[in-house]
Short mmCIF file of C-alpha atoms and ligand atoms in Angstrom, two decimals:
data_model
loop_
_atom_site.label_atom_id
_atom_site.label_comp_id
_atom_site.label_asym_id
_atom_site.label_seq_id
_atom_site.Cartn_x
_atom_site.Cartn_y
_atom_site.Cartn_z
CA MET I 1 0.00 0.00 0.00
CA LEU I 2 2.87 2.44 0.81
CA GLU I 3 5.46 0.94 -1.55
CA ASN I 4 7.81 3.62 -2.98
CA GLU I 5 7.21 5.89 0.03
CA THR I 6 9.92 6.69 2.56
CA ALA I 7 8.91 7.31 6.17
CA LEU I 8 10.93 9.13 8.81
CA VAL I 9 9.68 8.19 12.28
CA THR I 10 11.24 10.06 15.20
CA GLY I 11 11.90 8.18 18.45
CA SER I 12 11.42 4.85 16.68
CA THR I 13 13.84 2.44 18.33
CA GLN I 14 11.30 1.54 21.05
CA GLY I 15 7.70 1.98 22.21
CA ILE I 16 5.04 3.60 20.03
CA GLY I 17 7.58 4.85 17.47
CA LEU I 18 8.97 1.36 16.86
CA ALA I 19 5.42 -0.02 16.52
CA ILE I 20 4.59 2.72 13.98
CA ALA I 21 7.79 2.03 12.03
CA ARG I 22 6.96 -1.69 11.94
CA SER I 23 3.38 -1.04 10.77
CA LEU I 24 4.57 1.34 8.03
CA ALA I 25 7.23 -1.17 6.91
CA GLN I 26 4.59 -3.91 6.85
CA ALA I 27 2.58 -1.63 4.54
CA GLY I 28 5.62 -1.45 2.23
CA ALA I 29 7.24 1.88 3.17
CA HIS I 30 11.01 2.26 3.41
CA ILE I 31 11.92 3.40 6.90
CA VAL I 32 14.33 5.90 8.43
CA LEU I 33 14.50 5.10 12.13
CA HIS I 34 15.60 7.81 14.55
CA GLY I 35 16.75 7.66 18.14
CA MET I 36 19.56 8.32 20.58
CA GLU I 37 21.25 4.91 20.35
CA SER I 38 24.76 4.69 18.87
CA GLN I 39 24.99 4.39 15.07
CA GLU I 40 25.99 0.74 15.47
CA GLU I 41 22.99 -0.14 17.68
CA GLY I 42 20.58 1.79 15.46
CA ASP I 43 21.97 0.23 12.28
CA ALA I 44 21.34 -3.22 13.78
CA ILE I 45 17.67 -2.36 14.50
CA ALA I 46 17.31 -0.99 10.94
CA ALA I 47 18.90 -4.11 9.45
CA GLY I 48 16.44 -6.28 11.40
CA MET I 49 13.51 -4.25 10.09
CA ALA I 50 14.75 -4.44 6.49
CA THR I 51 15.02 -8.21 6.74
CA ALA I 52 11.68 -8.67 8.49
CA TYR I 53 9.63 -6.59 6.05
CA GLY I 54 11.65 -6.64 2.81
CA VAL I 55 12.03 -2.84 2.73
CA ARG I 56 15.03 -0.51 2.84
CA ALA I 57 15.81 0.86 6.29
CA ALA I 58 18.37 3.24 7.79
CA TYR I 59 19.01 4.84 11.17
CA VAL I 60 19.79 8.43 12.11
CA CYS I 61 20.91 9.53 15.57
CA ALA I 62 19.90 12.98 16.83
CA ASN I 63 19.28 14.53 20.24
CA LEU I 64 16.16 16.64 19.75
CA THR I 65 16.81 18.82 22.78
CA HIS I 66 19.39 20.47 20.48
CA ALA I 67 17.66 22.70 17.92
CA GLU I 68 20.42 22.29 15.32
CA GLN I 69 20.06 18.49 15.44
CA ALA I 70 16.27 18.76 15.04
CA GLU I 71 16.76 21.23 12.19
CA GLY I 72 19.13 18.83 10.43
CA LEU I 73 17.13 15.62 10.94
CA VAL I 74 15.21 15.57 7.64
CA ALA I 75 18.41 16.30 5.67
CA ALA I 76 20.18 13.52 7.57
CA ALA I 77 17.30 11.11 6.79
CA THR I 78 17.40 12.12 3.13
CA GLY I 79 21.14 11.47 3.03
CA ALA I 80 20.76 8.12 4.78
CA LEU I 81 17.95 6.80 2.56
CA ALA I 82 15.71 9.23 0.61
CA ALA I 83 13.59 12.36 1.06
CA PRO I 84 10.73 11.40 3.39
CA SER I 85 7.22 11.47 1.88
CA ILE I 86 5.87 10.37 5.28
CA LEU I 87 6.92 12.08 8.53
CA VAL I 88 5.87 10.82 11.95
CA ASN I 89 6.83 13.10 14.85
CA ASN I 90 6.70 10.65 17.73
CA ALA I 91 9.67 11.37 20.01
CA GLY I 92 8.50 12.63 23.37
CA ILE I 93 9.42 12.95 27.03
CA GLN I 94 7.42 13.54 30.21
CA HIS I 95 8.00 14.95 33.68
CA THR I 96 5.28 15.11 36.32
CA CYS I 97 5.45 17.83 38.94
CA GLY I 98 3.24 20.66 40.25
CA ILE I 99 3.71 24.13 38.83
CA ASP I 100 5.16 25.53 42.09
CA SER I 101 8.32 23.46 41.78
CA PHE I 102 8.36 22.44 38.10
CA PRO I 103 12.05 22.55 37.05
CA ALA I 104 12.65 25.11 34.26
CA GLU I 105 15.23 22.76 32.73
CA ARG I 106 12.53 20.04 32.32
CA TRP I 107 10.13 22.61 30.83
CA ASP I 108 12.75 23.53 28.21
CA ALA I 109 13.54 19.92 27.35
CA ILE I 110 9.88 18.86 27.06
CA LEU I 111 9.03 21.81 24.82
CA ALA I 112 12.13 21.13 22.68
CA VAL I 113 11.54 17.39 22.11
CA ASN I 114 7.71 17.28 22.06
CA LEU I 115 7.00 20.50 20.14
CA THR I 116 9.95 22.46 18.72
CA ALA I 117 11.46 19.39 17.03
CA ALA I 118 8.17 18.88 15.15
CA PHE I 119 8.32 22.51 14.00
CA TYR I 120 11.79 21.93 12.52
CA THR I 121 11.00 18.58 10.88
CA MET I 122 7.73 19.84 9.34
CA LYS I 123 9.44 23.03 8.14
CA SER I 124 12.14 20.88 6.48
CA VAL I 125 9.89 18.22 4.96
CA VAL I 126 6.94 20.23 3.59
CA PRO I 127 8.74 21.85 0.59
CA GLY I 128 9.64 18.42 -0.87
CA MET I 129 6.11 17.13 -0.25
CA ARG I 130 4.67 20.19 -2.05
CA THR I 131 6.92 19.54 -5.06
CA ARG I 132 5.86 15.94 -5.12
CA GLY I 133 2.16 16.75 -4.62
CA TRP I 134 1.84 14.08 -1.93
CA GLY I 135 2.82 13.83 1.70
CA ARG I 136 1.62 12.48 5.02
CA ILE I 137 2.51 13.98 8.41
CA VAL I 138 1.34 12.19 11.53
CA ASN I 139 2.16 13.82 14.86
CA ILE I 140 1.87 11.78 18.03
CA ALA I 141 0.25 14.14 20.51
CA SER I 142 -1.71 12.70 23.44
CA VAL I 143 -5.06 12.92 25.18
CA HIS I 144 -3.10 15.64 26.97
CA GLY I 145 -3.18 17.59 23.70
CA LEU I 146 -6.96 17.78 24.19
CA VAL I 147 -7.66 17.73 27.94
CA ALA I 148 -5.63 18.33 31.10
CA SER I 149 -4.49 16.37 34.13
CA VAL I 150 -2.65 17.72 37.18
CA ASN I 151 1.17 17.95 37.39
CA LYS I 152 1.80 17.89 33.63
CA GLY I 153 2.19 21.59 32.80
CA ALA I 154 5.04 21.31 30.28
CA TYR I 155 3.65 18.16 28.62
CA LEU I 156 0.19 19.79 28.31
CA ALA I 157 1.67 22.94 26.81
CA ALA I 158 3.74 20.95 24.33
CA LYS I 159 0.97 18.55 23.29
CA HIS I 160 -1.75 21.24 23.01
CA GLY I 161 0.82 23.23 21.03
CA LEU I 162 1.49 20.28 18.73
CA VAL I 163 -2.25 19.90 18.02
CA GLY I 164 -2.51 23.61 17.17
CA LEU I 165 0.64 23.61 15.03
CA SER I 166 -0.58 20.54 13.14
CA LYS I 167 -3.94 22.19 12.36
CA GLY I 168 -2.13 25.25 11.02
CA VAL I 169 0.23 23.25 8.78
CA ALA I 170 -2.78 21.18 7.61
CA LEU I 171 -4.45 24.38 6.39
CA GLU I 172 -1.25 25.63 4.73
CA THR I 173 -0.84 22.38 2.76
CA ALA I 174 -4.49 21.36 2.18
CA THR I 175 -4.51 21.89 -1.61
CA GLN I 176 -1.22 20.10 -2.24
CA GLY I 177 -1.97 16.43 -1.58
CA ILE I 178 -0.51 16.67 1.90
CA THR I 179 -2.35 15.71 5.09
CA VAL I 180 -1.29 16.64 8.63
CA ASN I 181 -2.98 14.92 11.56
CA CYS I 182 -2.39 14.11 15.21
CA ILE I 183 -3.00 10.85 16.99
CA CYS I 184 -3.90 11.39 20.66
CA PRO I 185 -3.19 8.18 22.60
CA GLY I 186 -4.40 7.41 26.09
CA TRP I 187 -2.36 5.19 28.45
CA THR I 188 -0.20 2.99 26.20
CA ASP I 189 2.11 0.24 27.40
CA THR I 190 5.58 1.80 26.95
CA ALA I 191 8.56 3.05 28.97
CA ILE I 192 7.36 6.66 29.22
CA ILE I 193 4.58 5.81 31.70
CA GLN I 194 6.68 3.51 33.91
CA PRO I 195 7.51 6.22 36.48
CA GLN I 196 3.78 6.96 36.85
CA ILE I 197 3.01 3.24 37.22
CA ASP I 198 5.80 2.89 39.80
CA LEU I 199 4.34 5.80 41.79
CA ARG I 200 0.90 4.13 41.87
CA ALA I 201 2.37 0.68 42.57
CA ALA I 202 4.13 2.11 45.63
CA GLN I 203 0.69 2.93 47.07
CA PHE I 204 -0.14 -0.81 46.83
CA GLY I 205 3.01 -2.20 48.42
CA GLY I 206 4.83 -2.35 45.07
CA ASP I 207 2.07 -4.35 43.31
CA ARG I 208 2.55 -3.23 39.67
CA ASN I 209 -0.75 -4.64 38.40
CA ALA I 210 -2.65 -2.90 41.19
CA GLY I 211 -0.83 0.32 40.26
CA ILE I 212 -1.84 -0.05 36.61
CA ARG I 213 -5.47 -0.80 37.56
CA ASP I 214 -5.55 2.31 39.76
CA LEU I 215 -4.09 4.48 36.99
CA LEU I 216 -6.57 3.20 34.40
CA SER I 217 -9.60 3.40 36.71
CA GLU I 218 -9.14 7.15 37.04
CA LYS I 219 -9.48 8.16 33.37
CA GLN I 220 -9.41 5.37 30.77
CA PRO I 221 -12.88 3.76 30.53
CA ASN I 222 -11.79 0.60 28.66
CA GLN I 223 -9.56 -0.18 31.70
CA THR I 224 -6.83 -1.51 29.42
CA LEU I 225 -3.34 -0.26 28.58
CA LEU I 226 -3.23 0.18 24.80
CA PRO I 227 -0.69 -2.01 22.98
CA PRO I 228 1.60 0.30 20.91
CA GLU I 229 0.59 -1.68 17.80
CA ARG I 230 -2.89 -0.07 17.94
CA ILE I 231 -1.25 3.33 17.39
CA GLY I 232 0.89 1.95 14.54
CA GLU I 233 -2.18 0.65 12.72
CA VAL I 234 -3.96 4.01 13.01
CA ALA I 235 -0.85 5.77 11.67
CA VAL I 236 -0.88 3.51 8.60
CA PHE I 237 -4.54 4.32 8.03
CA LEU I 238 -3.81 8.06 8.17
CA CYS I 239 -1.05 7.55 5.58
CA SER I 240 -3.31 5.57 3.25
CA ASN I 241 -5.26 6.97 0.32
CA SER I 242 -8.48 6.06 2.20
CA ALA I 243 -7.57 8.90 4.59
CA ALA I 244 -6.77 11.46 1.86
CA GLY I 245 -9.74 13.58 2.98
CA ILE I 246 -8.68 13.66 6.63
CA THR I 247 -6.45 16.60 7.54
CA GLY I 248 -6.16 18.85 10.57
CA VAL I 249 -7.67 16.21 12.82
CA ALA I 250 -6.58 15.30 16.37
CA LEU I 251 -7.77 11.70 16.65
CA PRO I 252 -8.10 10.21 20.14
CA VAL I 253 -7.07 6.55 20.50
CA ASP I 254 -7.80 6.55 24.18
CA GLY I 255 -10.20 3.82 25.27
CA GLY I 256 -12.90 6.45 25.80
CA TRP I 257 -10.87 8.90 27.94
CA THR I 258 -11.96 12.08 26.11
CA ALA I 259 -15.59 10.93 25.71
CA GLN I 260 -16.18 11.73 29.38
N1 NAD Q 301 2.76 5.72 26.39
C1 NAD Q 301 1.73 6.51 26.59
O1 NAD Q 301 0.87 6.25 27.44
C2 NAD Q 301 1.54 7.73 25.71
C3 NAD Q 301 0.30 8.39 25.74
C4 NAD Q 301 0.11 9.50 24.94
C5 NAD Q 301 1.13 9.96 24.13
N2 NAD Q 301 2.32 9.32 24.12
C6 NAD Q 301 3.36 9.86 23.25
O2 NAD Q 301 3.86 8.85 22.41
C7 NAD Q 301 5.18 9.20 22.00
C8 NAD Q 301 6.09 7.98 22.12
O3 NAD Q 301 6.27 7.69 23.50
P1 NAD Q 301 6.33 6.19 24.05
O4 NAD Q 301 5.11 5.99 24.83
O5 NAD Q 301 6.65 5.24 22.97
O6 NAD Q 301 7.53 6.32 25.09
P2 NAD Q 301 9.05 5.88 25.01
O7 NAD Q 301 9.69 6.51 26.19
O8 NAD Q 301 9.15 4.41 24.86
O9 NAD Q 301 9.59 6.53 23.65
C9 NAD Q 301 10.00 7.88 23.55
C10 NAD Q 301 10.91 8.02 22.36
O10 NAD Q 301 11.36 9.38 22.30
C11 NAD Q 301 12.76 9.38 22.06
N3 NAD Q 301 13.39 10.53 22.69
C12 NAD Q 301 13.31 10.89 23.99
N4 NAD Q 301 14.10 11.95 24.23
C13 NAD Q 301 14.69 12.28 23.04
C14 NAD Q 301 15.61 13.27 22.64
N5 NAD Q 301 16.13 14.15 23.50
N6 NAD Q 301 16.02 13.28 21.36
C15 NAD Q 301 15.53 12.38 20.48
N7 NAD Q 301 14.66 11.42 20.79
C16 NAD Q 301 14.24 11.36 22.06
C17 NAD Q 301 13.29 8.10 22.68
O11 NAD Q 301 14.47 7.73 22.04
C18 NAD Q 301 12.15 7.14 22.44
O12 NAD Q 301 12.32 6.47 21.23
C19 NAD Q 301 5.59 10.41 22.84
O13 NAD Q 301 5.46 11.59 22.09
C20 NAD Q 301 4.58 10.38 23.98
O14 NAD Q 301 4.37 11.66 24.52
C21 NAD Q 301 2.56 8.21 24.89
#
């Protein structure tokens, strides 16, 4: 379905990003993986993906807290494999803390990785997509791009910002065969939520499953951690021609969280 396309997926050596990369590769896209692993480690993950799905795959290392590395990421991906016709901004970090003592350094890092990096990659990738007359941008926001929870000020600002930025770029590219959408996951079973699970588990004598149940019972009506693969499959749909009429959308994949 996506043969001849090249996808750059940020933060794709683990978690949701890896699941998205696998789903896109399964749909036939060539893949540029991105992460913070060494070139050798990343190349090994890319080689495994190429073998598993019969596509071309490469790996680019960049620390997205550094603006110049974010600014250069699309060029690096183009050099490593080809100009991306699909861009998935997935890399993200979290820090939970009340506003009174929220560390400014964490604020800066969260805004840089979760929002500013997507500004740079979209700015870099859109001109080529316009020339080609086709492009797909999928930004991984969060339910916290749509609604709030306590102690997540920087994450909320970044994810609400990403939803707004995506809508704007969707409007700017709407006549050129390009779509720009956000996926807004609820609790998904990856490393980023482990500190929050650990905090809950501690309230139940270290019982991890009890911690997870407590976390889910608060906000996620289906009471189930989402497998990352569910997000990957939705990303493939948004890249497909069936979704050509969908742009500027922030799509919750959240077990009912934002229906409440
Ligand atoms: N897991 C959830 O419950 C959940 C819910 C909603 C949204 N999300 C979003 O999904 C996305 C993926 O997160 P995940 O759940 O797979 O967590 P994860 O921690 O497994 O993955 C985060 C990815 O971001 C990359 N990353 C982190 N800091 C970076 C930096 N400085 N430079 C470059 N890359 C960096 C990591 O290498 C990693 O690949 C994030 O944007 C996150 O906010 C996750």
